Amino acid sequence: MTSSDVVHVAVVGYGYWGSKHVRVLSTVPDVEVMVVDQDRGRLAEAKRNFPAVDVTTHLDDVLPRAHAVVVATPPASHA
Ligand SMILES: NC(=O)c1ccc[n+]([C@@H]2O[C@H](COP(=O)([O-])OP(=O)(O)OC[C@H]3O[C@@H](n4cnc5c(N)ncnc54)[C@H](O)[C@@H]3O)[C@@H](O)[C@H]2O)c1
């Protein structure tokens, strides 16, 4: 497998449920996880628990390289 075969997955919302997605995805070979949350405290927590993940407050920062997106924010925030 080459580096171009890595699957980039963005998890939007690092709360109760999103943190579980990040935990599991972080164990999957050849998956790189990016975490998006509007709360910088939650991003700091994600980085503490999973130093390898990229974190950002803006979905637009990760969409260009994301192959898949997990939406784990409250339903009212869904499109
Ligand atoms: N908690 C559960 O047991 C459970 C089970 C199944 C599904 N879900 C679903 O998962 C989703 C999240 O639930 P939760 O319990 O993890 O919520 P939560 O409140 O624990 O976490 C939500 C996170 O999303 C972030 N967030 C909110 N709006 C955002 C936005 N616009 N952009 C970026 N980040 C944003 C918040 O800062 C927070 O960190 C909901 O849709 C819920 O229905 C939850």
mmCIF file of N, CA and C and ligand atoms in Angstrom:
data_model
loop_
_atom_site.group_PDB
_atom_site.id
_atom_site.type_symbol
_atom_site.label_atom_id
_atom_site.label_comp_id
_atom_site.label_asym_id
_atom_site.label_seq_id
_atom_site.Cartn_x
_atom_site.Cartn_y
_atom_site.Cartn_z
ATOM 1 N N MET A 1 0.849 -1.199 0.000
ATOM 2 C CA MET A 1 0.000 0.000 0.000
ATOM 3 C C MET A 1 0.886 1.252 0.000
ATOM 4 N N THR A 2 0.574 2.222 -0.820
ATOM 5 C CA THR A 2 1.356 3.455 -0.870
ATOM 6 C C THR A 2 0.677 4.537 -0.045
ATOM 7 N N SER A 3 1.376 5.672 0.140
ATOM 8 C CA SER A 3 0.782 6.749 0.942
ATOM 9 C C SER A 3 -0.502 7.272 0.298
ATOM 10 N N SER A 4 -0.604 7.123 -1.042
ATOM 11 C CA SER A 4 -1.819 7.595 -1.708
ATOM 12 C C SER A 4 -3.015 6.698 -1.407
ATOM 13 N N ASP A 5 -2.754 5.521 -0.805
ATOM 14 C CA ASP A 5 -3.846 4.621 -0.458
ATOM 15 C C ASP A 5 -4.408 4.898 0.935
ATOM 16 N N VAL A 6 -3.795 5.845 1.653
ATOM 17 C CA VAL A 6 -4.302 6.172 2.982
ATOM 18 C C VAL A 6 -5.687 6.802 2.858
ATOM 19 N N VAL A 7 -6.581 6.362 3.719
ATOM 20 C CA VAL A 7 -7.945 6.901 3.717
ATOM 21 C C VAL A 7 -8.033 7.983 4.792
ATOM 22 N N HIS A 8 -8.413 9.174 4.361
ATOM 23 C CA HIS A 8 -8.521 10.305 5.280
ATOM 24 C C HIS A 8 -9.985 10.452 5.707
ATOM 25 N N VAL A 9 -10.211 10.341 7.011
ATOM 26 C CA VAL A 9 -11.572 10.415 7.530
ATOM 27 C C VAL A 9 -11.672 11.604 8.494
ATOM 28 N N ALA A 10 -12.627 12.483 8.230
ATOM 29 C CA ALA A 10 -12.881 13.607 9.131
ATOM 30 C C ALA A 10 -14.031 13.241 10.066
ATOM 31 N N VAL A 11 -13.826 13.454 11.356
ATOM 32 C CA VAL A 11 -14.896 13.276 12.335
ATOM 33 C C VAL A 11 -15.283 14.667 12.818
ATOM 34 N N VAL A 12 -16.518 15.055 12.548
ATOM 35 C CA VAL A 12 -16.991 16.389 12.924
ATOM 36 C C VAL A 12 -17.771 16.265 14.222
ATOM 37 N N GLY A 13 -17.264 16.895 15.259
ATOM 38 C CA GLY A 13 -17.861 16.800 16.586
ATOM 39 C C GLY A 13 -17.085 15.794 17.421
ATOM 40 N N TYR A 14 -16.306 16.316 18.386
ATOM 41 C CA TYR A 14 -15.554 15.430 19.277
ATOM 42 C C TYR A 14 -16.211 15.487 20.655
ATOM 43 N N GLY A 15 -17.464 15.043 20.688
ATOM 44 C CA GLY A 15 -18.180 14.957 21.960
ATOM 45 C C GLY A 15 -18.248 13.501 22.396
ATOM 46 N N TYR A 16 -19.341 13.172 23.089
ATOM 47 C CA TYR A 16 -19.494 11.800 23.606
ATOM 48 C C TYR A 16 -19.372 10.773 22.489
ATOM 49 N N TRP A 17 -20.099 10.978 21.423
ATOM 50 C CA TRP A 17 -20.157 9.973 20.364
ATOM 51 C C TRP A 17 -18.984 10.082 19.394
ATOM 52 N N GLY A 18 -18.634 11.314 19.008
ATOM 53 C CA GLY A 18 -17.530 11.499 18.075
ATOM 54 C C GLY A 18 -16.218 10.960 18.613
ATOM 55 N N SER A 19 -16.000 11.074 19.917
ATOM 56 C CA SER A 19 -14.748 10.571 20.497
ATOM 57 C C SER A 19 -14.641 9.058 20.332
ATOM 58 N N LYS A 20 -15.781 8.388 20.318
ATOM 59 C CA LYS A 20 -15.764 6.924 20.101
ATOM 60 C C LYS A 20 -15.388 6.605 18.655
ATOM 61 N N HIS A 21 -15.918 7.387 17.719
ATOM 62 C CA HIS A 21 -15.531 7.186 16.317
ATOM 63 C C HIS A 21 -14.022 7.386 16.157
ATOM 64 N N VAL A 22 -13.494 8.439 16.775
ATOM 65 C CA VAL A 22 -12.060 8.720 16.653
ATOM 66 C C VAL A 22 -11.252 7.586 17.270
ATOM 67 N N ARG A 23 -11.673 7.108 18.428
ATOM 68 C CA ARG A 23 -10.942 6.016 19.089
ATOM 69 C C ARG A 23 -10.863 4.795 18.184
ATOM 70 N N VAL A 24 -11.991 4.411 17.599
ATOM 71 C CA VAL A 24 -12.002 3.202 16.771
ATOM 72 C C VAL A 24 -11.251 3.435 15.455
ATOM 73 N N LEU A 25 -11.519 4.569 14.804
ATOM 74 C CA LEU A 25 -10.855 4.834 13.519
ATOM 75 C C LEU A 25 -9.339 4.908 13.689
ATOM 76 N N SER A 26 -8.875 5.375 14.854
ATOM 77 C CA SER A 26 -7.439 5.499 15.093
ATOM 78 C C SER A 26 -6.751 4.146 15.173
ATOM 79 N N THR A 27 -7.504 3.085 15.334
ATOM 80 C CA THR A 27 -6.904 1.743 15.406
ATOM 81 C C THR A 27 -6.885 1.068 14.034
ATOM 82 N N VAL A 28 -7.509 1.689 13.038
ATOM 83 C CA VAL A 28 -7.619 1.046 11.724
ATOM 84 C C VAL A 28 -6.384 1.386 10.886
ATOM 85 N N PRO A 29 -5.678 0.363 10.379
ATOM 86 C CA PRO A 29 -4.496 0.629 9.563
ATOM 87 C C PRO A 29 -4.844 1.454 8.323
ATOM 88 N N ASP A 30 -3.927 2.325 7.953
ATOM 89 C CA ASP A 30 -4.046 3.122 6.728
ATOM 90 C C ASP A 30 -5.231 4.088 6.739
ATOM 91 N N VAL A 31 -5.684 4.422 7.936
ATOM 92 C CA VAL A 31 -6.690 5.474 8.082
ATOM 93 C C VAL A 31 -6.066 6.619 8.868
ATOM 94 N N GLU A 32 -6.179 7.826 8.318
ATOM 95 C CA GLU A 32 -5.740 9.023 9.044
ATOM 96 C C GLU A 32 -6.972 9.814 9.430
ATOM 97 N N VAL A 33 -7.031 10.195 10.705
ATOM 98 C CA VAL A 33 -8.220 10.835 11.252
ATOM 99 C C VAL A 33 -7.977 12.330 11.430
ATOM 100 N N MET A 34 -8.971 13.099 11.024
ATOM 101 C CA MET A 34 -8.951 14.543 11.230
ATOM 102 C C MET A 34 -10.187 14.877 12.082
ATOM 103 N N VAL A 35 -10.003 15.723 13.073
ATOM 104 C CA VAL A 35 -11.106 16.044 13.980
ATOM 105 C C VAL A 35 -11.493 17.508 13.814
ATOM 106 N N VAL A 36 -12.788 17.734 13.634
ATOM 107 C CA VAL A 36 -13.325 19.091 13.505
ATOM 108 C C VAL A 36 -14.288 19.328 14.667
ATOM 109 N N ASP A 37 -14.046 20.393 15.412
ATOM 110 C CA ASP A 37 -14.996 20.769 16.467
ATOM 111 C C ASP A 37 -14.914 22.280 16.649
ATOM 112 N N GLN A 38 -16.047 22.899 16.875
ATOM 113 C CA GLN A 38 -16.046 24.352 17.043
ATOM 114 C C GLN A 38 -15.507 24.767 18.415
ATOM 115 N N ASP A 39 -15.387 23.802 19.316
ATOM 116 C CA ASP A 39 -14.934 24.057 20.684
ATOM 117 C C ASP A 39 -13.446 23.685 20.793
ATOM 118 N N ARG A 40 -12.588 24.695 20.972
ATOM 119 C CA ARG A 40 -11.144 24.439 21.017
ATOM 120 C C ARG A 40 -10.759 23.546 22.197
ATOM 121 N N GLY A 41 -11.530 23.573 23.262
ATOM 122 C CA GLY A 41 -11.263 22.696 24.402
ATOM 123 C C GLY A 41 -11.432 21.233 24.021
ATOM 124 N N ARG A 42 -12.442 20.965 23.203
ATOM 125 C CA ARG A 42 -12.658 19.586 22.739
ATOM 126 C C ARG A 42 -11.516 19.155 21.809
ATOM 127 N N LEU A 43 -11.035 20.086 20.985
ATOM 128 C CA LEU A 43 -9.909 19.751 20.094
ATOM 129 C C LEU A 43 -8.657 19.463 20.908
ATOM 130 N N ALA A 44 -8.440 20.222 21.969
ATOM 131 C CA ALA A 44 -7.272 19.985 22.823
ATOM 132 C C ALA A 44 -7.370 18.597 23.464
ATOM 133 N N GLU A 45 -8.567 18.225 23.857
ATOM 134 C CA GLU A 45 -8.787 16.895 24.440
ATOM 135 C C GLU A 45 -8.506 15.803 23.397
ATOM 136 N N ALA A 46 -8.965 16.026 22.166
ATOM 137 C CA ALA A 46 -8.722 15.047 21.093
ATOM 138 C C ALA A 46 -7.216 14.885 20.864
ATOM 139 N N LYS A 47 -6.503 15.994 20.852
ATOM 140 C CA LYS A 47 -5.059 15.964 20.600
ATOM 141 C C LYS A 47 -4.325 15.276 21.760
ATOM 142 N N ARG A 48 -4.820 15.491 22.988
ATOM 143 C CA ARG A 48 -4.212 14.825 24.150
ATOM 144 C C ARG A 48 -4.371 13.307 24.044
ATOM 145 N N ASN A 49 -5.581 12.890 23.664
ATOM 146 C CA ASN A 49 -5.872 11.452 23.616
ATOM 147 C C ASN A 49 -5.281 10.771 22.393
ATOM 148 N N PHE A 50 -5.238 11.528 21.279
ATOM 149 C CA PHE A 50 -4.784 10.937 20.012
ATOM 150 C C PHE A 50 -3.837 11.922 19.330
ATOM 151 N N PRO A 51 -2.556 11.941 19.759
ATOM 152 C CA PRO A 51 -1.615 12.953 19.255
ATOM 153 C C PRO A 51 -1.451 12.945 17.736
ATOM 154 N N ALA A 52 -1.748 11.833 17.080
ATOM 155 C CA ALA A 52 -1.522 11.746 15.632
ATOM 156 C C ALA A 52 -2.613 12.436 14.813
ATOM 157 N N VAL A 53 -3.751 12.754 15.422
ATOM 158 C CA VAL A 53 -4.840 13.315 14.624
ATOM 159 C C VAL A 53 -4.601 14.800 14.349
ATOM 160 N N ASP A 54 -5.074 15.251 13.192
ATOM 161 C CA ASP A 54 -5.094 16.679 12.876
ATOM 162 C C ASP A 54 -6.381 17.249 13.446
ATOM 163 N N VAL A 55 -6.325 18.475 13.967
ATOM 164 C CA VAL A 55 -7.528 19.077 14.534
ATOM 165 C C VAL A 55 -7.733 20.469 13.951
ATOM 166 N N THR A 56 -8.996 20.838 13.824
ATOM 167 C CA THR A 56 -9.322 22.172 13.304
ATOM 168 C C THR A 56 -10.748 22.542 13.719
ATOM 169 N N THR A 57 -11.004 23.844 13.749
ATOM 170 C CA THR A 57 -12.366 24.310 14.049
ATOM 171 C C THR A 57 -13.198 24.451 12.776
ATOM 172 N N HIS A 58 -12.545 24.310 11.591
ATOM 173 C CA HIS A 58 -13.270 24.583 10.345
ATOM 174 C C HIS A 58 -13.317 23.368 9.425
ATOM 175 N N LEU A 59 -14.514 22.943 9.091
ATOM 176 C CA LEU A 59 -14.707 21.807 8.190
ATOM 177 C C LEU A 59 -14.009 22.039 6.855
ATOM 178 N N ASP A 60 -14.019 23.293 6.377
ATOM 179 C CA ASP A 60 -13.415 23.595 5.074
ATOM 180 C C ASP A 60 -11.919 23.276 5.040
ATOM 181 N N ASP A 61 -11.269 23.266 6.218
ATOM 182 C CA ASP A 61 -9.834 22.957 6.255
ATOM 183 C C ASP A 61 -9.565 21.511 5.851
ATOM 184 N N VAL A 62 -10.504 20.624 6.089
ATOM 185 C CA VAL A 62 -10.245 19.195 5.869
ATOM 186 C C VAL A 62 -11.018 18.608 4.680
ATOM 187 N N LEU A 63 -12.072 19.285 4.244
ATOM 188 C CA LEU A 63 -12.892 18.714 3.157
ATOM 189 C C LEU A 63 -12.088 18.396 1.892
ATOM 190 N N PRO A 64 -11.128 19.237 1.485
ATOM 191 C CA PRO A 64 -10.423 18.943 0.240
ATOM 192 C C PRO A 64 -9.697 17.598 0.254
ATOM 193 N N ARG A 65 -9.252 17.122 1.438
ATOM 194 C CA ARG A 65 -8.517 15.843 1.444
ATOM 195 C C ARG A 65 -9.290 14.725 2.121
ATOM 196 N N ALA A 66 -10.524 14.990 2.546
ATOM 197 C CA ALA A 66 -11.305 13.946 3.227
ATOM 198 C C ALA A 66 -11.931 12.998 2.209
ATOM 199 N N HIS A 67 -11.744 11.701 2.448
ATOM 200 C CA HIS A 67 -12.431 10.688 1.633
ATOM 201 C C HIS A 67 -13.793 10.366 2.234
ATOM 202 N N ALA A 68 -13.922 10.573 3.529
ATOM 203 C CA ALA A 68 -15.185 10.278 4.218
ATOM 204 C C ALA A 68 -15.328 11.219 5.410
ATOM 205 N N VAL A 69 -16.564 11.496 5.773
ATOM 206 C CA VAL A 69 -16.840 12.394 6.896
ATOM 207 C C VAL A 69 -17.862 11.728 7.816
ATOM 208 N N VAL A 70 -17.540 11.695 9.099
ATOM 209 C CA VAL A 70 -18.487 11.235 10.114
ATOM 210 C C VAL A 70 -19.055 12.481 10.786
ATOM 211 N N VAL A 71 -20.375 12.642 10.731
ATOM 212 C CA VAL A 71 -21.004 13.793 11.385
ATOM 213 C C VAL A 71 -21.501 13.349 12.763
ATOM 214 N N ALA A 72 -20.881 13.907 13.806
ATOM 215 C CA ALA A 72 -21.239 13.538 15.180
ATOM 216 C C ALA A 72 -21.489 14.799 16.002
ATOM 217 N N THR A 73 -22.250 15.706 15.394
ATOM 218 C CA THR A 73 -22.671 16.926 16.086
ATOM 219 C C THR A 73 -24.168 16.789 16.399
ATOM 220 N N PRO A 74 -24.689 17.636 17.261
ATOM 221 C CA PRO A 74 -26.122 17.548 17.590
ATOM 222 C C PRO A 74 -26.995 17.693 16.333
ATOM 223 N N PRO A 75 -28.122 16.981 16.272
ATOM 224 C CA PRO A 75 -28.965 16.975 15.060
ATOM 225 C C PRO A 75 -29.332 18.368 14.562
ATOM 226 N N ALA A 76 -29.499 19.330 15.431
ATOM 227 C CA ALA A 76 -29.900 20.671 14.998
ATOM 228 C C ALA A 76 -28.853 21.316 14.095
ATOM 229 N N SER A 77 -27.604 20.821 14.187
ATOM 230 C CA SER A 77 -26.535 21.408 13.376
ATOM 231 C C SER A 77 -26.383 20.715 12.028
ATOM 232 N N HIS A 78 -27.169 19.650 11.802
ATOM 233 C CA HIS A 78 -27.041 18.924 10.526
ATOM 234 C C HIS A 78 -27.734 19.694 9.405
ATOM 235 N N ALA A 79 -27.207 19.571 8.175
ATOM 236 C CA ALA A 79 -27.808 20.262 7.026
ATOM 237 C C ALA A 79 -29.127 19.586 6.672
HETATM 238 N N1 LIG B 1 -24.632 10.062 22.738
HETATM 239 C C1 LIG B 1 -25.074 8.923 22.198
HETATM 240 O O1 LIG B 1 -25.218 7.874 22.866
HETATM 241 C C2 LIG B 1 -25.382 8.847 20.724
HETATM 242 C C3 LIG B 1 -25.679 7.612 20.152
HETATM 243 C C4 LIG B 1 -25.929 7.550 18.771
HETATM 244 C C5 LIG B 1 -25.919 8.697 18.029
HETATM 245 N N2 LIG B 1 -25.656 9.893 18.622
HETATM 246 C C6 LIG B 1 -25.665 11.098 17.789
HETATM 247 O O2 LIG B 1 -24.356 11.634 17.756
HETATM 248 C C7 LIG B 1 -24.437 13.051 17.598
HETATM 249 C C8 LIG B 1 -23.591 13.719 18.672
HETATM 250 O O3 LIG B 1 -24.098 13.366 19.958
HETATM 251 P P1 LIG B 1 -23.172 13.489 21.255
HETATM 252 O O4 LIG B 1 -23.932 12.856 22.357
HETATM 253 O O5 LIG B 1 -21.787 13.005 20.944
HETATM 254 O O6 LIG B 1 -23.144 15.097 21.446
HETATM 255 P P2 LIG B 1 -22.105 15.980 22.320
HETATM 256 O O7 LIG B 1 -22.847 17.201 22.713
HETATM 257 O O8 LIG B 1 -21.438 15.149 23.369
HETATM 258 O O9 LIG B 1 -20.955 16.375 21.272
HETATM 259 C C9 LIG B 1 -21.204 17.213 20.171
HETATM 260 C C10 LIG B 1 -19.887 17.872 19.774
HETATM 261 O O10 LIG B 1 -20.122 18.560 18.546
HETATM 262 C C11 LIG B 1 -19.507 19.843 18.623
HETATM 263 N N3 LIG B 1 -20.250 20.704 17.686
HETATM 264 C C12 LIG B 1 -21.522 21.168 17.790
HETATM 265 N N4 LIG B 1 -21.882 21.865 16.705
HETATM 266 C C13 LIG B 1 -20.792 21.865 15.880
HETATM 267 C C14 LIG B 1 -20.547 22.418 14.599
HETATM 268 N N5 LIG B 1 -21.476 23.097 13.924
HETATM 269 N N6 LIG B 1 -19.303 22.226 14.037
HETATM 270 C C15 LIG B 1 -18.343 21.527 14.704
HETATM 271 N N7 LIG B 1 -18.540 20.957 15.937
HETATM 272 C C16 LIG B 1 -19.742 21.131 16.506
HETATM 273 C C17 LIG B 1 -19.620 20.267 20.076
HETATM 274 O O11 LIG B 1 -18.649 21.225 20.396
HETATM 275 C C18 LIG B 1 -19.396 18.918 20.781
HETATM 276 O O12 LIG B 1 -18.014 18.704 21.057
HETATM 277 C C19 LIG B 1 -25.934 13.422 17.659
HETATM 278 O O13 LIG B 1 -26.423 13.567 16.349
HETATM 279 C C20 LIG B 1 -26.545 12.216 18.348
HETATM 280 O O14 LIG B 1 -27.900 12.039 17.952
HETATM 281 C C21 LIG B 1 -25.365 9.997 19.945
#
